[in-house]
Amino acid sequence: MLPPALCGSIGYYALMASHRNVVIDRYCRYDKRRKLMHRYDIADVNGRLTLTVPIAKPRIGATWNDAGVSAHGGWWNIHKVALWSAYGRTPFFEYYIDELTPYLQPRDGIQPESLMDLNISFDAIIRRIAGIESNIRYELTQTEKELVDKNDCLISDYRNSNFDLLHPIEYYQVRASQQGFIPNLTMLDLIFNMGPETPLVLKKIIEKNIL
């Protein structure tokens, strides 16, 4: 069981890929301290950079499924410019960026109204490119809820994890010669730099970290 994540980290997707059945709990309780639901880290020209999707604060007692995407600051333009600046020279950026662009637009009917819709849209693209074939659901069954409440070992609950890898696998990064290798970034970093070799890197990560 995983939390929702916006363009989740490499560790997040390695853990996902290492399990056959995965529930991304879209109804977990809203907590503004949980940043991975609406933030992700890229390797910018000056090093690690966090990109944020502003959210419309939901009511008290709400779940992450209730969180809406805010248009504050025209965040989509910030993300597009940052991604082009960070990855425009990577080998596979132009192969994949067009798939992401429709979700980095003003809220005109193309942009999802909810944060979960945005997360799910990015997640589907990332899993397809990365060759992740896990069975994904977004809601627990009643039986699963009861097992989680009992801390049953049949369900591994990672909803409060940070997904940083203890043993990152180094792969090609376009600015590594100037900045050194930067670990634990968004899965987009791996995809833009390694393209079709992404599944092979994930396999090595899983093997080294025994996920």
mmCIF file of C-alpha atoms in Angstrom:
data_model
loop_
_atom_site.group_PDB
_atom_site.id
_atom_site.type_symbol
_atom_site.label_atom_id
_atom_site.label_comp_id
_atom_site.label_asym_id
_atom_site.label_seq_id
_atom_site.Cartn_x
_atom_site.Cartn_y
_atom_site.Cartn_z
ATOM 1 C CA MET A 1 0.000 0.000 0.000
ATOM 2 C CA LEU A 2 1.443 3.331 -1.135
ATOM 3 C CA PRO A 3 0.450 6.977 -0.720
ATOM 4 C CA PRO A 4 -0.429 9.064 -3.780
ATOM 5 C CA ALA A 5 2.621 10.784 -5.287
ATOM 6 C CA LEU A 6 3.095 13.461 -7.924
ATOM 7 C CA CYS A 7 5.720 12.211 -10.396
ATOM 8 C CA GLY A 8 6.947 9.911 -7.634
ATOM 9 C CA SER A 9 10.593 9.277 -6.876
ATOM 10 C CA ILE A 10 12.689 6.462 -8.297
ATOM 11 C CA GLY A 11 12.487 4.710 -4.930
ATOM 12 C CA TYR A 12 8.701 4.983 -4.984
ATOM 13 C CA TYR A 13 8.463 3.324 -8.394
ATOM 14 C CA ALA A 14 11.107 0.713 -7.598
ATOM 15 C CA LEU A 15 9.045 -0.342 -4.593
ATOM 16 C CA MET A 16 5.903 -0.384 -6.710
ATOM 17 C CA ALA A 17 7.571 -2.465 -9.418
ATOM 18 C CA SER A 18 8.749 -5.027 -6.854
ATOM 19 C CA HIS A 19 5.163 -5.947 -5.872
ATOM 20 C CA ARG A 20 2.532 -7.655 -7.982
ATOM 21 C CA ASN A 21 -0.472 -5.978 -6.331
ATOM 22 C CA VAL A 22 -0.387 -2.329 -5.248
ATOM 23 C CA VAL A 23 -3.009 -0.056 -3.734
ATOM 24 C CA ILE A 24 -2.358 3.687 -3.996
ATOM 25 C CA ASP A 25 -4.604 4.933 -1.215
ATOM 26 C CA ARG A 26 -6.310 7.972 -2.665
ATOM 27 C CA TYR A 27 -8.482 8.228 0.447
ATOM 28 C CA CYS A 28 -5.663 8.528 2.985
ATOM 29 C CA ARG A 29 -6.125 11.471 5.321
ATOM 30 C CA TYR A 30 -5.028 14.869 4.035
ATOM 31 C CA ASP A 31 -1.890 16.068 5.776
ATOM 32 C CA LYS A 32 -0.128 19.189 4.501
ATOM 33 C CA ARG A 33 3.169 17.856 5.847
ATOM 34 C CA ARG A 34 3.142 15.069 3.242
ATOM 35 C CA LYS A 35 4.908 16.839 0.405
ATOM 36 C CA LEU A 36 5.294 13.971 -2.075
ATOM 37 C CA MET A 37 1.593 14.208 -2.961
ATOM 38 C CA HIS A 38 2.148 17.533 -4.748
ATOM 39 C CA ARG A 39 5.920 18.039 -5.048
ATOM 40 C CA TYR A 40 8.760 16.344 -6.903
ATOM 41 C CA ASP A 41 12.523 16.885 -7.208
ATOM 42 C CA ILE A 42 14.403 17.309 -10.477
ATOM 43 C CA ALA A 43 18.079 17.874 -11.317
ATOM 44 C CA ASP A 44 18.192 21.512 -12.405
ATOM 45 C CA VAL A 45 21.175 23.401 -13.801
ATOM 46 C CA ASN A 46 22.071 24.378 -10.215
ATOM 47 C CA GLY A 47 21.384 21.005 -8.613
ATOM 48 C CA ARG A 48 18.309 19.601 -6.898
ATOM 49 C CA LEU A 49 15.138 21.648 -7.443
ATOM 50 C CA THR A 50 11.693 21.014 -5.979
ATOM 51 C CA LEU A 51 8.663 21.709 -8.178
ATOM 52 C CA THR A 52 5.311 22.231 -6.473
ATOM 53 C CA VAL A 53 1.703 22.066 -7.596
ATOM 54 C CA PRO A 54 -0.266 24.417 -5.321
ATOM 55 C CA ILE A 55 -3.387 22.864 -3.860
ATOM 56 C CA ALA A 56 -6.688 24.324 -2.783
ATOM 57 C CA LYS A 57 -6.796 23.463 0.920
ATOM 58 C CA PRO A 58 -9.634 20.990 1.514
ATOM 59 C CA ARG A 59 -12.027 20.986 4.445
ATOM 60 C CA ILE A 60 -11.034 19.714 7.877
ATOM 61 C CA GLY A 61 -10.986 15.936 8.000
ATOM 62 C CA ALA A 62 -10.677 15.601 4.224
ATOM 63 C CA THR A 63 -8.681 12.999 2.329
ATOM 64 C CA TRP A 64 -6.149 13.568 -0.429
ATOM 65 C CA ASN A 65 -8.901 12.634 -2.858
ATOM 66 C CA ASP A 66 -10.617 15.913 -1.884
ATOM 67 C CA ALA A 67 -7.593 18.114 -2.598
ATOM 68 C CA GLY A 68 -8.032 20.367 -5.620
ATOM 69 C CA VAL A 69 -5.400 21.853 -7.931
ATOM 70 C CA SER A 70 -4.997 25.598 -7.552
ATOM 71 C CA ALA A 71 -4.136 27.872 -10.471
ATOM 72 C CA HIS A 72 -2.056 30.051 -8.142
ATOM 73 C CA GLY A 73 1.060 31.470 -9.775
ATOM 74 C CA GLY A 74 0.491 29.733 -13.102
ATOM 75 C CA TRP A 75 2.425 26.750 -11.741
ATOM 76 C CA TRP A 76 2.224 24.852 -15.045
ATOM 77 C CA ASN A 77 4.433 27.435 -16.741
ATOM 78 C CA ILE A 78 7.020 27.129 -13.960
ATOM 79 C CA HIS A 79 7.054 23.351 -14.345
ATOM 80 C CA LYS A 80 7.337 23.441 -18.143
ATOM 81 C CA VAL A 81 10.191 25.963 -18.126
ATOM 82 C CA ALA A 82 12.005 24.049 -15.364
ATOM 83 C CA LEU A 83 11.661 20.706 -17.136
ATOM 84 C CA TRP A 84 12.909 22.124 -20.435
ATOM 85 C CA SER A 85 15.814 23.827 -18.681
ATOM 86 C CA ALA A 86 16.738 20.732 -16.673
ATOM 87 C CA TYR A 87 16.202 18.025 -19.284
ATOM 88 C CA GLY A 88 16.069 19.639 -22.708
ATOM 89 C CA ARG A 89 19.532 18.230 -23.502
ATOM 90 C CA THR A 90 18.892 14.724 -22.180
ATOM 91 C CA PRO A 91 18.755 11.900 -24.747
ATOM 92 C CA PHE A 92 15.054 11.079 -24.396
ATOM 93 C CA PHE A 93 13.357 14.308 -23.329
ATOM 94 C CA GLU A 94 11.821 14.999 -26.734
ATOM 95 C CA TYR A 95 10.497 11.429 -26.941
ATOM 96 C CA TYR A 96 8.361 11.774 -23.816
ATOM 97 C CA ILE A 97 7.659 15.434 -22.996
ATOM 98 C CA ASP A 98 4.715 15.659 -25.405
ATOM 99 C CA GLU A 99 2.846 13.071 -23.328
ATOM 100 C CA LEU A 100 3.221 15.198 -20.208
ATOM 101 C CA THR A 101 2.498 18.584 -21.768
ATOM 102 C CA PRO A 102 -1.335 18.263 -21.832
ATOM 103 C CA TYR A 103 -1.265 18.109 -18.030
ATOM 104 C CA LEU A 104 0.937 21.182 -17.743
ATOM 105 C CA GLN A 105 -1.618 23.597 -19.137
ATOM 106 C CA PRO A 106 -3.987 26.233 -17.702
ATOM 107 C CA ARG A 107 -7.195 24.902 -16.216
ATOM 108 C CA ASP A 108 -9.219 25.030 -19.416
ATOM 109 C CA GLY A 109 -10.809 21.596 -19.451
ATOM 110 C CA ILE A 110 -7.573 19.744 -20.177
ATOM 111 C CA GLN A 111 -5.996 20.360 -16.786
ATOM 112 C CA PRO A 112 -7.465 17.977 -14.178
ATOM 113 C CA GLU A 113 -9.553 19.661 -11.519
ATOM 114 C CA SER A 114 -8.306 17.455 -8.685
ATOM 115 C CA LEU A 115 -4.828 16.686 -7.434
ATOM 116 C CA MET A 116 -5.532 12.947 -7.574
ATOM 117 C CA ASP A 117 -6.584 13.205 -11.231
ATOM 118 C CA LEU A 118 -3.296 14.942 -11.990
ATOM 119 C CA ASN A 119 -1.281 12.370 -10.036
ATOM 120 C CA ILE A 120 -3.050 9.446 -11.703
ATOM 121 C CA SER A 121 -2.492 10.933 -15.164
ATOM 122 C CA PHE A 122 1.256 11.317 -14.616
ATOM 123 C CA ASP A 123 1.450 7.933 -12.913
ATOM 124 C CA ALA A 124 -0.083 6.119 -15.891
ATOM 125 C CA ILE A 125 2.456 7.672 -18.271
ATOM 126 C CA ILE A 126 5.414 6.925 -16.001
ATOM 127 C CA ARG A 127 4.400 3.296 -15.399
ATOM 128 C CA ARG A 128 3.948 2.655 -19.109
ATOM 129 C CA ILE A 129 7.338 4.092 -20.054
ATOM 130 C CA ALA A 130 9.051 2.306 -17.159
ATOM 131 C CA GLY A 131 7.433 -1.016 -18.022
ATOM 132 C CA ILE A 132 5.868 -1.420 -14.570
ATOM 133 C CA GLU A 133 3.213 -4.127 -14.822
ATOM 134 C CA SER A 134 2.007 -4.186 -11.212
ATOM 135 C CA ASN A 135 -1.744 -4.406 -10.693
ATOM 136 C CA ILE A 136 -2.699 -0.923 -9.472
ATOM 137 C CA ARG A 137 -5.844 0.048 -7.565
ATOM 138 C CA TYR A 138 -6.698 3.306 -5.830
ATOM 139 C CA GLU A 139 -8.961 2.166 -3.022
ATOM 140 C CA LEU A 140 -8.795 -0.507 -0.320
ATOM 141 C CA THR A 141 -11.500 -3.124 -0.040
ATOM 142 C CA GLN A 142 -13.315 -3.411 3.279
ATOM 143 C CA THR A 143 -11.370 -6.586 4.055
ATOM 144 C CA GLU A 144 -8.084 -4.835 3.327
ATOM 145 C CA LYS A 145 -9.070 -1.918 5.576
ATOM 146 C CA GLU A 146 -9.676 -4.355 8.411
ATOM 147 C CA LEU A 147 -6.301 -6.017 7.813
ATOM 148 C CA VAL A 148 -4.546 -2.640 7.841
ATOM 149 C CA ASP A 149 -6.273 -1.694 11.103
ATOM 150 C CA LYS A 150 -4.948 -4.942 12.616
ATOM 151 C CA ASN A 151 -1.440 -4.349 11.227
ATOM 152 C CA ASP A 152 -1.734 -7.659 9.434
ATOM 153 C CA CYS A 153 1.478 -8.788 7.734
ATOM 154 C CA LEU A 154 -0.458 -9.653 4.562
ATOM 155 C CA ILE A 155 -0.403 -5.958 3.653
ATOM 156 C CA SER A 156 2.800 -3.915 3.625
ATOM 157 C CA ASP A 157 1.866 -0.347 4.508
ATOM 158 C CA TYR A 158 4.304 2.206 3.062
ATOM 159 C CA ARG A 159 2.006 5.228 3.263
ATOM 160 C CA ASN A 160 4.333 7.056 5.663
ATOM 161 C CA SER A 161 7.612 6.219 3.923
ATOM 162 C CA ASN A 162 9.881 8.781 2.257
ATOM 163 C CA PHE A 163 11.099 6.268 -0.398
ATOM 164 C CA ASP A 164 14.726 7.447 -0.338
ATOM 165 C CA LEU A 165 16.921 4.557 -1.460
ATOM 166 C CA LEU A 166 19.634 3.430 0.947
ATOM 167 C CA HIS A 167 21.675 2.102 -1.985
ATOM 168 C CA PRO A 168 20.981 4.198 -5.089
ATOM 169 C CA ILE A 169 22.163 2.882 -8.432
ATOM 170 C CA GLU A 170 24.021 5.494 -10.447
ATOM 171 C CA TYR A 171 22.815 5.967 -14.003
ATOM 172 C CA TYR A 172 23.633 8.528 -16.687
ATOM 173 C CA GLN A 173 22.633 12.081 -15.727
ATOM 174 C CA VAL A 174 23.289 14.790 -18.266
ATOM 175 C CA ARG A 175 25.093 17.117 -15.791
ATOM 176 C CA ALA A 176 26.776 14.514 -13.602
ATOM 177 C CA SER A 177 30.244 15.591 -14.745
ATOM 178 C CA GLN A 178 29.621 19.070 -13.270
ATOM 179 C CA GLN A 179 27.309 18.288 -10.333
ATOM 180 C CA GLY A 180 28.019 14.681 -9.490
ATOM 181 C CA PHE A 181 25.274 12.066 -9.412
ATOM 182 C CA ILE A 182 22.105 13.258 -7.631
ATOM 183 C CA PRO A 183 20.083 10.383 -6.111
ATOM 184 C CA ASN A 184 16.419 10.028 -5.162
ATOM 185 C CA LEU A 185 14.928 12.301 -7.790
ATOM 186 C CA THR A 186 11.604 12.031 -9.587
ATOM 187 C CA MET A 187 11.173 9.071 -11.894
ATOM 188 C CA LEU A 188 11.107 11.589 -14.751
ATOM 189 C CA ASP A 189 14.851 12.113 -14.257
ATOM 190 C CA LEU A 190 15.522 8.453 -14.932
ATOM 191 C CA ILE A 191 13.123 8.350 -17.887
ATOM 192 C CA PHE A 192 14.515 11.446 -19.617
ATOM 193 C CA ASN A 193 18.122 10.322 -19.149
ATOM 194 C CA MET A 194 17.804 6.582 -19.779
ATOM 195 C CA GLY A 195 14.656 6.125 -21.889
ATOM 196 C CA PRO A 196 14.045 2.457 -22.785
ATOM 197 C CA GLU A 197 16.775 1.341 -20.368
ATOM 198 C CA THR A 198 14.661 2.550 -17.443
ATOM 199 C CA PRO A 199 13.251 -0.935 -16.639
ATOM 200 C CA LEU A 200 16.794 -2.337 -16.462
ATOM 201 C CA VAL A 201 17.869 0.354 -13.998
ATOM 202 C CA LEU A 202 14.768 -0.306 -11.882
ATOM 203 C CA LYS A 203 15.599 -4.006 -11.794
ATOM 204 C CA LYS A 204 19.123 -3.256 -10.547
ATOM 205 C CA ILE A 205 17.734 -0.905 -7.892
ATOM 206 C CA ILE A 206 15.302 -3.549 -6.665
ATOM 207 C CA GLU A 207 18.036 -6.176 -6.494
ATOM 208 C CA LYS A 208 20.477 -3.951 -4.611
ATOM 209 C CA ASN A 209 17.895 -2.621 -2.138
ATOM 210 C CA ILE A 210 16.023 -5.939 -1.695
ATOM 211 C CA LEU A 211 12.666 -4.228 -2.076
#
